[in-house]
CSV table of C-alpha atoms and ligand atoms in Angstrom, one decimal:
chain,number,residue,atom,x,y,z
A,1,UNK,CA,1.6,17.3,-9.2
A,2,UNK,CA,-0.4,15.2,-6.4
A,3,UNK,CA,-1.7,17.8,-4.2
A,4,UNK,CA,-3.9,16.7,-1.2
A,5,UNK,CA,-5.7,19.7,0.9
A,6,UNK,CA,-2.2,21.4,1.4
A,7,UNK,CA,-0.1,18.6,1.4
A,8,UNK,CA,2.0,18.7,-1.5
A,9,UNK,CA,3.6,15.3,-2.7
A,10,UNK,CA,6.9,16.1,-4.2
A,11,UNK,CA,6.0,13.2,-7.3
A,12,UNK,CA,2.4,11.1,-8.7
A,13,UNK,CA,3.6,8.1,-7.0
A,14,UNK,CA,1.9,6.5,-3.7
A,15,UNK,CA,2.4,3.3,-1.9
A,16,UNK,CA,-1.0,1.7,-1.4
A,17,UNK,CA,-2.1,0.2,2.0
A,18,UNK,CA,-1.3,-3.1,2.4
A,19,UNK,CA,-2.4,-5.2,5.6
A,20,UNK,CA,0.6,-6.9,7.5
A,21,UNK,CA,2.9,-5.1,4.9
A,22,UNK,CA,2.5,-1.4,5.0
A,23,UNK,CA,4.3,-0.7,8.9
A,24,UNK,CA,6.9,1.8,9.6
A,25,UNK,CA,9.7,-0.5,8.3
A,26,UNK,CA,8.8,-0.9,5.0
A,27,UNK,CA,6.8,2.3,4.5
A,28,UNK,CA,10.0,3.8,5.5
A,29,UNK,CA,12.1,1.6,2.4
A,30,UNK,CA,9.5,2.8,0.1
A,31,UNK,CA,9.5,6.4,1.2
A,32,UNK,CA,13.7,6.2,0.8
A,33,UNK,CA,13.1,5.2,-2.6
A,34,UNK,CA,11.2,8.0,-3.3
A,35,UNK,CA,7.2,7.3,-2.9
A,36,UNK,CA,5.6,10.6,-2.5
A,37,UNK,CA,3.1,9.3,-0.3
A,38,UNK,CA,2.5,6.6,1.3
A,39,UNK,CA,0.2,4.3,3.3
A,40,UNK,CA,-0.2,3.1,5.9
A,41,UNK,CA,-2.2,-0.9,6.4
A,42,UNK,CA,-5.9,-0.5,7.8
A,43,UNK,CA,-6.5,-0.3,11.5
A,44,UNK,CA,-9.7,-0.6,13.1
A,45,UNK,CA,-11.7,2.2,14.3
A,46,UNK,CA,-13.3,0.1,17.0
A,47,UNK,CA,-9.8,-1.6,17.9
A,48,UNK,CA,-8.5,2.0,18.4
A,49,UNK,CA,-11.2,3.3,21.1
A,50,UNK,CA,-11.0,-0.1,22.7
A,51,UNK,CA,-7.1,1.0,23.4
A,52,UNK,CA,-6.1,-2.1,21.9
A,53,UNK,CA,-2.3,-2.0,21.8
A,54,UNK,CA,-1.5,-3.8,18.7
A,55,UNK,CA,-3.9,-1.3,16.9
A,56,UNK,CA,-2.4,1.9,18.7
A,57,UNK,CA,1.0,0.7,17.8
A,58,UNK,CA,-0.1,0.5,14.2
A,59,UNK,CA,-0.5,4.4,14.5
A,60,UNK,CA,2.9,5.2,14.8
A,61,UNK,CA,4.6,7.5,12.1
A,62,UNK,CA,8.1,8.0,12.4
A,63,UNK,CA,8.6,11.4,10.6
A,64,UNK,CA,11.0,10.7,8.4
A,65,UNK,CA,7.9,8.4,6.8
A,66,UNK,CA,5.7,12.1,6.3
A,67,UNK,CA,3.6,13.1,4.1
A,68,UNK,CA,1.8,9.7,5.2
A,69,UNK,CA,-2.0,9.0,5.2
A,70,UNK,CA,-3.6,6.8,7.9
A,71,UNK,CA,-6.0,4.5,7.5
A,72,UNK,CA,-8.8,3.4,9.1
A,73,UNK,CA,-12.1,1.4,8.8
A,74,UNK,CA,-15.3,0.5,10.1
A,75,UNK,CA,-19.5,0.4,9.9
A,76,UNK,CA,-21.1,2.6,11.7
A,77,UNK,CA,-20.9,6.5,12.2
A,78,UNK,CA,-19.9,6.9,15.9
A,79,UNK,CA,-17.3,4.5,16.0
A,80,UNK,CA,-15.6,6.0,13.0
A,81,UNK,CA,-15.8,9.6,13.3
A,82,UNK,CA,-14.3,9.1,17.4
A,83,UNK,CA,-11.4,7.1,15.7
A,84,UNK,CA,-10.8,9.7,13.2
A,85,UNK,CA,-10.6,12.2,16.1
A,86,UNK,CA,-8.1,10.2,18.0
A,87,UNK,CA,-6.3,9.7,14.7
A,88,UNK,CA,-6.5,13.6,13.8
A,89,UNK,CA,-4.8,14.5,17.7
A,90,UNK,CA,-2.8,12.1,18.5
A,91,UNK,CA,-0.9,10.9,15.2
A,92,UNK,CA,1.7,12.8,13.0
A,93,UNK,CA,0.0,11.6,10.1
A,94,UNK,CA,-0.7,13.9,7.1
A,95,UNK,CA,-4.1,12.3,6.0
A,96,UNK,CA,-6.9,10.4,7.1
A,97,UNK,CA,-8.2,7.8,4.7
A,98,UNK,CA,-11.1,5.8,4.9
A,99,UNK,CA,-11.3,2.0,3.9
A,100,UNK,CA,-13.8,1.5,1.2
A,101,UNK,CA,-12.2,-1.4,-0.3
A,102,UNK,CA,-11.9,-4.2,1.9
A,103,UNK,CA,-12.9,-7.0,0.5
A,104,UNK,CA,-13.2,-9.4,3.2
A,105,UNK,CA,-16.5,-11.0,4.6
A,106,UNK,CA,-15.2,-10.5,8.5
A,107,UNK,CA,-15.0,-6.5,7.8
A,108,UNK,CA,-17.7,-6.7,5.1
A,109,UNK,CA,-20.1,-8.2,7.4
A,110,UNK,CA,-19.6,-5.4,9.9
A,111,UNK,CA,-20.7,-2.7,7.1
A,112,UNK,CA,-17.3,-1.7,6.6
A,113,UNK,CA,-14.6,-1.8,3.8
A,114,UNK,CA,-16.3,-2.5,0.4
A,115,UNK,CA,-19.8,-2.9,2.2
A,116,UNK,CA,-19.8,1.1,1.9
A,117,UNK,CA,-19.6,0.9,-2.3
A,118,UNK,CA,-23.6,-0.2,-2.4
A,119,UNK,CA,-24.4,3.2,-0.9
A,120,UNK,CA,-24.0,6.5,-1.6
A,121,UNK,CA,-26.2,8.5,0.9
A,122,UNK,CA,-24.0,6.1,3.4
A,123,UNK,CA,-20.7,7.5,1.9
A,124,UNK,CA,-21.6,10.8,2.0
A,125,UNK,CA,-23.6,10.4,5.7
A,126,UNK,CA,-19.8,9.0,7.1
A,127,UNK,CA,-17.4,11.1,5.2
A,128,UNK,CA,-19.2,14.3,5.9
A,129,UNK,CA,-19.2,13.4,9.8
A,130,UNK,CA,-15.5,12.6,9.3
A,131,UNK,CA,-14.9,15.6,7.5
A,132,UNK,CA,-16.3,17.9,10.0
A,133,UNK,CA,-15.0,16.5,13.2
A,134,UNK,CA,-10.9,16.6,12.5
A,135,UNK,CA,-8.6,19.0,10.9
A,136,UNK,CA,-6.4,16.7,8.8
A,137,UNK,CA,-7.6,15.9,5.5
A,138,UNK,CA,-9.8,12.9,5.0
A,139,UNK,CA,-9.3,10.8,2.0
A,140,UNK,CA,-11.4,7.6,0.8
A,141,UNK,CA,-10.2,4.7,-0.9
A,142,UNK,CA,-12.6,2.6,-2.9
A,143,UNK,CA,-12.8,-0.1,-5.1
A,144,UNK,CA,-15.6,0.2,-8.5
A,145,UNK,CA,-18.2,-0.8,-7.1
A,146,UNK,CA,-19.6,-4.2,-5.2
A,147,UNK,CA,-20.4,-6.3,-8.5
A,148,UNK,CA,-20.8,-5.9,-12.0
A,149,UNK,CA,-24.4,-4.9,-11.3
A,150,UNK,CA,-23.2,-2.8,-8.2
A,151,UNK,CA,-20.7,-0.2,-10.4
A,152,UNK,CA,-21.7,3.4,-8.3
A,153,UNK,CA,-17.8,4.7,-8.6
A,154,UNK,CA,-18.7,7.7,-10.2
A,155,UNK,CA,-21.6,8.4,-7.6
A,156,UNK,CA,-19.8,6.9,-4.7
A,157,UNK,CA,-16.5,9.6,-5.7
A,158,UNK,CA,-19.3,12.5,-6.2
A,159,UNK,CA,-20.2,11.8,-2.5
A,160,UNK,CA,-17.1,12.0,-1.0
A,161,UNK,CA,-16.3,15.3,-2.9
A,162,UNK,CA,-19.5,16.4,-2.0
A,163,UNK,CA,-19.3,15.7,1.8
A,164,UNK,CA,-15.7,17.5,1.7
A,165,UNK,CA,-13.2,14.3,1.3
A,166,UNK,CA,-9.7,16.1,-0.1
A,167,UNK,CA,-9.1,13.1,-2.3
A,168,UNK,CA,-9.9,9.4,-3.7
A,169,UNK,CA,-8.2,6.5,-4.4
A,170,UNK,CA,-10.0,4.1,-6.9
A,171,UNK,CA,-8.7,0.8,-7.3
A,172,UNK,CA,-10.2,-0.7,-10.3
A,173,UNK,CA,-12.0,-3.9,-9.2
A,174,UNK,CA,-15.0,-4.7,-7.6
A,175,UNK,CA,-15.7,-6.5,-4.3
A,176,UNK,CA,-16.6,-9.6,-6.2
A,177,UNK,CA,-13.5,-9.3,-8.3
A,178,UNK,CA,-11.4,-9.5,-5.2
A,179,UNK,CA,-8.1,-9.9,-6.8
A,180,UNK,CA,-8.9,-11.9,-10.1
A,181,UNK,CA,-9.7,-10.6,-13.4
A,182,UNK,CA,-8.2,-7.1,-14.4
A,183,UNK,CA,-8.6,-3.6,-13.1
A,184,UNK,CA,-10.6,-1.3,-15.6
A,185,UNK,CA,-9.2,2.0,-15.9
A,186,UNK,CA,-11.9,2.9,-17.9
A,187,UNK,CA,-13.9,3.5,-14.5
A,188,UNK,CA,-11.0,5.0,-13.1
A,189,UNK,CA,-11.1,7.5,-16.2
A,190,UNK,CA,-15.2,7.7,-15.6
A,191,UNK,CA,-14.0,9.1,-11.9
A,192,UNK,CA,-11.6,12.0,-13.1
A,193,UNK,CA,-13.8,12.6,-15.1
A,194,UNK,CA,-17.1,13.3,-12.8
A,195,UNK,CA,-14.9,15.2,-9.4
A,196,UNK,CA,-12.9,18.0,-8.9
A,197,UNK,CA,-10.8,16.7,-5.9
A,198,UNK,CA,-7.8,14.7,-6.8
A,199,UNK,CA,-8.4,11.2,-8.1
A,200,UNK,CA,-5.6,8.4,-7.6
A,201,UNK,CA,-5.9,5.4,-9.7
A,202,UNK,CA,-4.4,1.9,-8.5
A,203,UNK,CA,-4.8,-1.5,-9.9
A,204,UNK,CA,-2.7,-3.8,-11.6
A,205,UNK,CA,0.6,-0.8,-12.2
A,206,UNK,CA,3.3,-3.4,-12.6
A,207,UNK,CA,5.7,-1.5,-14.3
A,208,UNK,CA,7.2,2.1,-14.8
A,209,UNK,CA,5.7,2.3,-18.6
A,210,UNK,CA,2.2,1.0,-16.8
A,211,UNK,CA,2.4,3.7,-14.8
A,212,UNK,CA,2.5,6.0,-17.5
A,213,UNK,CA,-0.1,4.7,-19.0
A,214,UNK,CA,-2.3,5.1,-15.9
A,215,UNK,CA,-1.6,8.2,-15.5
A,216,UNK,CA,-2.2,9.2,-19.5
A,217,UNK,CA,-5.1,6.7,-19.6
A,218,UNK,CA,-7.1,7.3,-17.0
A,219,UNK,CA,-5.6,11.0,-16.4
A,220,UNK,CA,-5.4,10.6,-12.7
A,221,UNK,CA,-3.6,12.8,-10.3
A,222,UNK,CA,-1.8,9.9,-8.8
A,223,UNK,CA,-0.9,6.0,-9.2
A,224,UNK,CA,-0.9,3.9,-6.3
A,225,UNK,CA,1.1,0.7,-6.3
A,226,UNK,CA,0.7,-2.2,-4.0
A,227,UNK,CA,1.6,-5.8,-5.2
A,228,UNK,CA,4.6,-4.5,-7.7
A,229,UNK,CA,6.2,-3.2,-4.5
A,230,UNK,CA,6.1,-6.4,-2.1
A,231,UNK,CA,10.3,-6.9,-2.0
A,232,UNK,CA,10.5,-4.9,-4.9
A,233,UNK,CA,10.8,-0.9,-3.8
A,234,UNK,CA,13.2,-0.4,-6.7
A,235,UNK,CA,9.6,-0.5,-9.1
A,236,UNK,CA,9.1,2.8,-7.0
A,237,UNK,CA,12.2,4.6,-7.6
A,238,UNK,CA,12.0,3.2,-11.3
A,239,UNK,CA,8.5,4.1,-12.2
A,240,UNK,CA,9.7,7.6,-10.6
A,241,UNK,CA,12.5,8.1,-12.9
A,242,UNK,CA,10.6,7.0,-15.6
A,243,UNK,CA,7.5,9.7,-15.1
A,244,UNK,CA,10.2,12.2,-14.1
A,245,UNK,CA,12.5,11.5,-17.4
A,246,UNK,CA,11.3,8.8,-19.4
A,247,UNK,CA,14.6,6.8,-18.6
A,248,UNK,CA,14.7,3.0,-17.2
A,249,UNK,CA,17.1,2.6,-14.4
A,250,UNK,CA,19.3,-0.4,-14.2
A,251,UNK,CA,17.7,-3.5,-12.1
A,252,UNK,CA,18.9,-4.4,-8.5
A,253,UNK,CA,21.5,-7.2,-8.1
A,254,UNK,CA,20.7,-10.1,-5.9
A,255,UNK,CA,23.2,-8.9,-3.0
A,256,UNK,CA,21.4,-5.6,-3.1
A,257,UNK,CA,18.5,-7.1,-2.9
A,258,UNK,CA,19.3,-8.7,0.0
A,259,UNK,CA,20.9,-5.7,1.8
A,260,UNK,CA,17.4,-3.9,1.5
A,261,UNK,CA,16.0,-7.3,2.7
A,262,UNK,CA,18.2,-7.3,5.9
A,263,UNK,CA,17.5,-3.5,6.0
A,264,UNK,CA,13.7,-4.0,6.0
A,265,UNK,CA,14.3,-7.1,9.4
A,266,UNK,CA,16.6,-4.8,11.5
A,267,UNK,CA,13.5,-2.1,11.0
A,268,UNK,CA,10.7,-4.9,11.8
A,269,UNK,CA,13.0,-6.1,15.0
A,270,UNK,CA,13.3,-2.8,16.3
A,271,UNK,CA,9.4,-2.5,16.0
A,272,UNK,CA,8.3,-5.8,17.2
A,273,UNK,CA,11.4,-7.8,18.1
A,274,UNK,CA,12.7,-10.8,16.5
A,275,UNK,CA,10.9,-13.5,17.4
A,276,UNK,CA,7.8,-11.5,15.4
A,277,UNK,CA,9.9,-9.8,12.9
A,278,UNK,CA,11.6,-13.3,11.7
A,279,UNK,CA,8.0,-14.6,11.2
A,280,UNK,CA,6.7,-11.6,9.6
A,281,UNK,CA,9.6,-11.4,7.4
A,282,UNK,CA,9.4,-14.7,5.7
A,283,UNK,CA,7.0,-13.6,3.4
A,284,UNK,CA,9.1,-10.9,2.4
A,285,UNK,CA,12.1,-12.2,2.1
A,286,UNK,CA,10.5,-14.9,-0.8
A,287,UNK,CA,9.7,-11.5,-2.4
A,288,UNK,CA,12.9,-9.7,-2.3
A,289,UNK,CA,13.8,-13.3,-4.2
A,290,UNK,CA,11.3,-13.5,-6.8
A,291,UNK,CA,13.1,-13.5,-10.1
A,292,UNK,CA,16.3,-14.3,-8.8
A,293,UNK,CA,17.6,-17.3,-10.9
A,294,UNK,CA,18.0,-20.5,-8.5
A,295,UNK,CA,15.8,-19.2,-5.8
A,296,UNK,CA,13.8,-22.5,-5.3
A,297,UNK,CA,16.9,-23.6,-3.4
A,298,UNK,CA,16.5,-21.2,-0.7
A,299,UNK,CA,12.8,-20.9,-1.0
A,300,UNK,CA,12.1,-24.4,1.3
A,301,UNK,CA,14.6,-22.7,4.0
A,302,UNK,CA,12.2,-19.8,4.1
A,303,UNK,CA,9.6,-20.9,6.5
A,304,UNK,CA,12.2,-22.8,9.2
A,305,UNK,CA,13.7,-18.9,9.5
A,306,UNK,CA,13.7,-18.6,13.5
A,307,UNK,CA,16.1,-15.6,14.0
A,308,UNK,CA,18.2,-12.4,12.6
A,309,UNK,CA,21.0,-14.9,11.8
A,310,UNK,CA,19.0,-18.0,10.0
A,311,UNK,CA,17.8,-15.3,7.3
A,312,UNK,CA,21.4,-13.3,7.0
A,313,UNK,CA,23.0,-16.6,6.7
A,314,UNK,CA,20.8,-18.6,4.5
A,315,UNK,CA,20.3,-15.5,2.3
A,316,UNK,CA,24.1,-14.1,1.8
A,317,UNK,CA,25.3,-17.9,1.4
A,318,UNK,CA,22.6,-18.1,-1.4
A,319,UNK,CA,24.1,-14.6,-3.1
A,320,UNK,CA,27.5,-16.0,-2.7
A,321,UNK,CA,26.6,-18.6,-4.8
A,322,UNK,CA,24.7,-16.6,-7.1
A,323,UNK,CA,27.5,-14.5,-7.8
A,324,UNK,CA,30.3,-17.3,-7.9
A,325,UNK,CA,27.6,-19.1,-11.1
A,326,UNK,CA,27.5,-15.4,-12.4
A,327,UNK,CA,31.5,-14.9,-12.1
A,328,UNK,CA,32.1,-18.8,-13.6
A,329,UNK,CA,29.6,-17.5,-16.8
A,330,UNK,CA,31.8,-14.6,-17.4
A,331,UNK,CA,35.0,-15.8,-17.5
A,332,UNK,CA,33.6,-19.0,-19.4
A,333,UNK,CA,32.3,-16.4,-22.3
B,401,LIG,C1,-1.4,-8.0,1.1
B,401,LIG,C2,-2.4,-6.9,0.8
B,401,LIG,C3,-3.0,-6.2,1.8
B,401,LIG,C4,-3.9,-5.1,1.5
B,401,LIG,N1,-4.4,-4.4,2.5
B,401,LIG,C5,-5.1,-3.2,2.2
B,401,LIG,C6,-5.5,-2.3,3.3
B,401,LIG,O1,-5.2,-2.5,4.4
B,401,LIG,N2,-6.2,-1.3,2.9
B,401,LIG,C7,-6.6,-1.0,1.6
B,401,LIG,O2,-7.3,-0.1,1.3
B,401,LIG,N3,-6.2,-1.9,0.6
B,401,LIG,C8,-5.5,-3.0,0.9
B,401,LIG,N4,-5.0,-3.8,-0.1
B,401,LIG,C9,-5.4,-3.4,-1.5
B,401,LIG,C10,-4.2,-2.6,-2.1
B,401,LIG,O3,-4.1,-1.4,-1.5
B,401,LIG,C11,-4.5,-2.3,-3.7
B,401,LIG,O4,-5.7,-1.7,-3.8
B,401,LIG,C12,-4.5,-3.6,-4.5
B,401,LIG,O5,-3.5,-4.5,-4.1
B,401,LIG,C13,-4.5,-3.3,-6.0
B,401,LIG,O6,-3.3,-2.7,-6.3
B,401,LIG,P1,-2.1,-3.4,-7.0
B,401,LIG,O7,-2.6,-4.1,-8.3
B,401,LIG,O8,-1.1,-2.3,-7.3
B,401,LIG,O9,-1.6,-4.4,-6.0
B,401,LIG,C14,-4.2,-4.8,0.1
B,401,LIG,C15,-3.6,-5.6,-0.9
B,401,LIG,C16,-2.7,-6.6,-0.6
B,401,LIG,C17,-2.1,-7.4,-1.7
């Protein structure tokens, strides 16, 4: 079982922190379909001392979302270690996790997110500082390395252990990679392989069966998901299910697809109202359609979505017709 300091995850399978994805409302659809953990988007550690109120409002953890893990990133020591305070006293989160991932030149260029991966000394120099200064457990999450001449996974996990980090989460790309080319598990494997603290591996888990394979693979503690998840929590429950019993469980229809969809709004407009919801939601709502048959129909309507009603209406008129096709097929066979 996924054991981090002494919170105990009741299964191996985490939601990984997506930017603009991973807020209360759908951390909240993952965690009811049974995520053990999961993770909150990254929120700036300079952003939070500054008091900016976006950022603080990103801290929020609604308790039913618990165990949750936090994260945060930045470059430089201070900065960092004072967010991680606030973070450790004024949150309900369960863990503190570090960016080490980022890939992005704006937070690259300010020695944060992946930056870290070409230094070791750094690692250990920021986690320890972390470590030391809050009583939640910190946790890191990295990708391989830089490059493909910048690998230090195994030395960049040893530091974290060694500066007292409760856990990592390895995602198997580099920083160059970005999101192209495959995630090698082999380095994942290379990581369990060199700590003792618990080692999650994430990268490229589309399905229940991958997941199992990651897990017996790479023999990590944990598998994160990210991308399989986007308007698709059933993949969580599923790939649950399977570890738990080796059974597939059915797929969603389209019309509960879309009540989860209309569940996930209502959360955003609660947290940000509607006018930011209905924008933010677009992109999830052409997720909760992916792979429904006829979808391109609705798909153009997507981006004109300006309130609560536009997306019910466009969306259950499109079901309805999915299911009238689906009831004509039957009775036609
Ligand atoms: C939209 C999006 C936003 C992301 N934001 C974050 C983030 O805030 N922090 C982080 O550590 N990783 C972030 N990631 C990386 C994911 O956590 C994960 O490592 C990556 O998507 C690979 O896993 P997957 O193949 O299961 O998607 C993000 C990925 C996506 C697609």
């Amino acid at each position: 079982m996924l054991k981090i300091g002494n919170i105990e995850m009741k299964n191996q399978v985490v939601l990984a922190p997506m930017a603009g994805v991973c807020n209360p409302a759908f951390r909240l659809i993952a965690k009811e379909f049974g995520a053990g953990l999961v993770c909150a988007e990254m929120v700036s550690d300079k952003a939070i001392l500054h008091g900016n109120e976006k950022s603080l409002s990103m801290l929020y953890v609604d308790e039913r979302e618990k165990p949750l893990s936090l994260q945060i990133f930045g470059g430089e020591k201070e900065t960092l270690v004072e967010a991680a305070k606030f973070v450790d006293k004024n949150t309900n989160a369960d863990i503190i996790d570090i960016n080490m991932g980022c890939p992005v030149p704006k937070i690259t260029k300010c020695d944060a997110g992946a930056r870290w991966l070409l230094d070791p000394n750094k690692i250990y120099e920021m986690v320890a500082a972390t470590v030391d200064a809050v009583d939640k457990p910190v946790t890191v999450k990295m990708r391989i390395g830089w490059d493909s001449d910048h690998v230090y996974a195994v030395e960049n996990a040893r530091a974290v252990e060694r500066a007292g980090g409760s856990a990592v989460a390895v995602h198997g790309r580099t920083r160059v990679q970005m999101y192209e080319g495959k995630a090698d598990w082999n380095i994942i494997k290379d990581v369990k392989d060199s700590v003792n603290i618990p080692v999650i591996g994430n990268g490229d888990v589309t399905t229940p069966q991958e997941a199992r394979r990651m897990l017996d693979e790479a023999g990590v503690d944990g598998v994160m998901i990210g991308r399989a998840a986007l308007g698709n929590p059933w993949m969580l429950y599923q790939t649950i299910q399977y570890l738990e019993n080796g059974t597939l469980t059915d797929e969603p229809t389209p019309r509960e697809k879309i009540d989860v969809c209309m569940i996930h709004l209502d959360r955003l407009i609660k947290l940000k109202g509607e006018h930011v919801a209905v924008r933010e939601m677009r992109k999830h709502a052409a997720w909760y359609l992916k792979g429904m048959r006829g979808n391109g129909r609705v798909r153009d309507k997507i981006n004109s979505f300006e309130s609560r009603a536009d997306v019910a209406n466009t969306l259950y008129a499109f079901v309805d017709e999915v299911e009238a096709q689906e009831a004509e097929q039957s009775s036609a066979v």
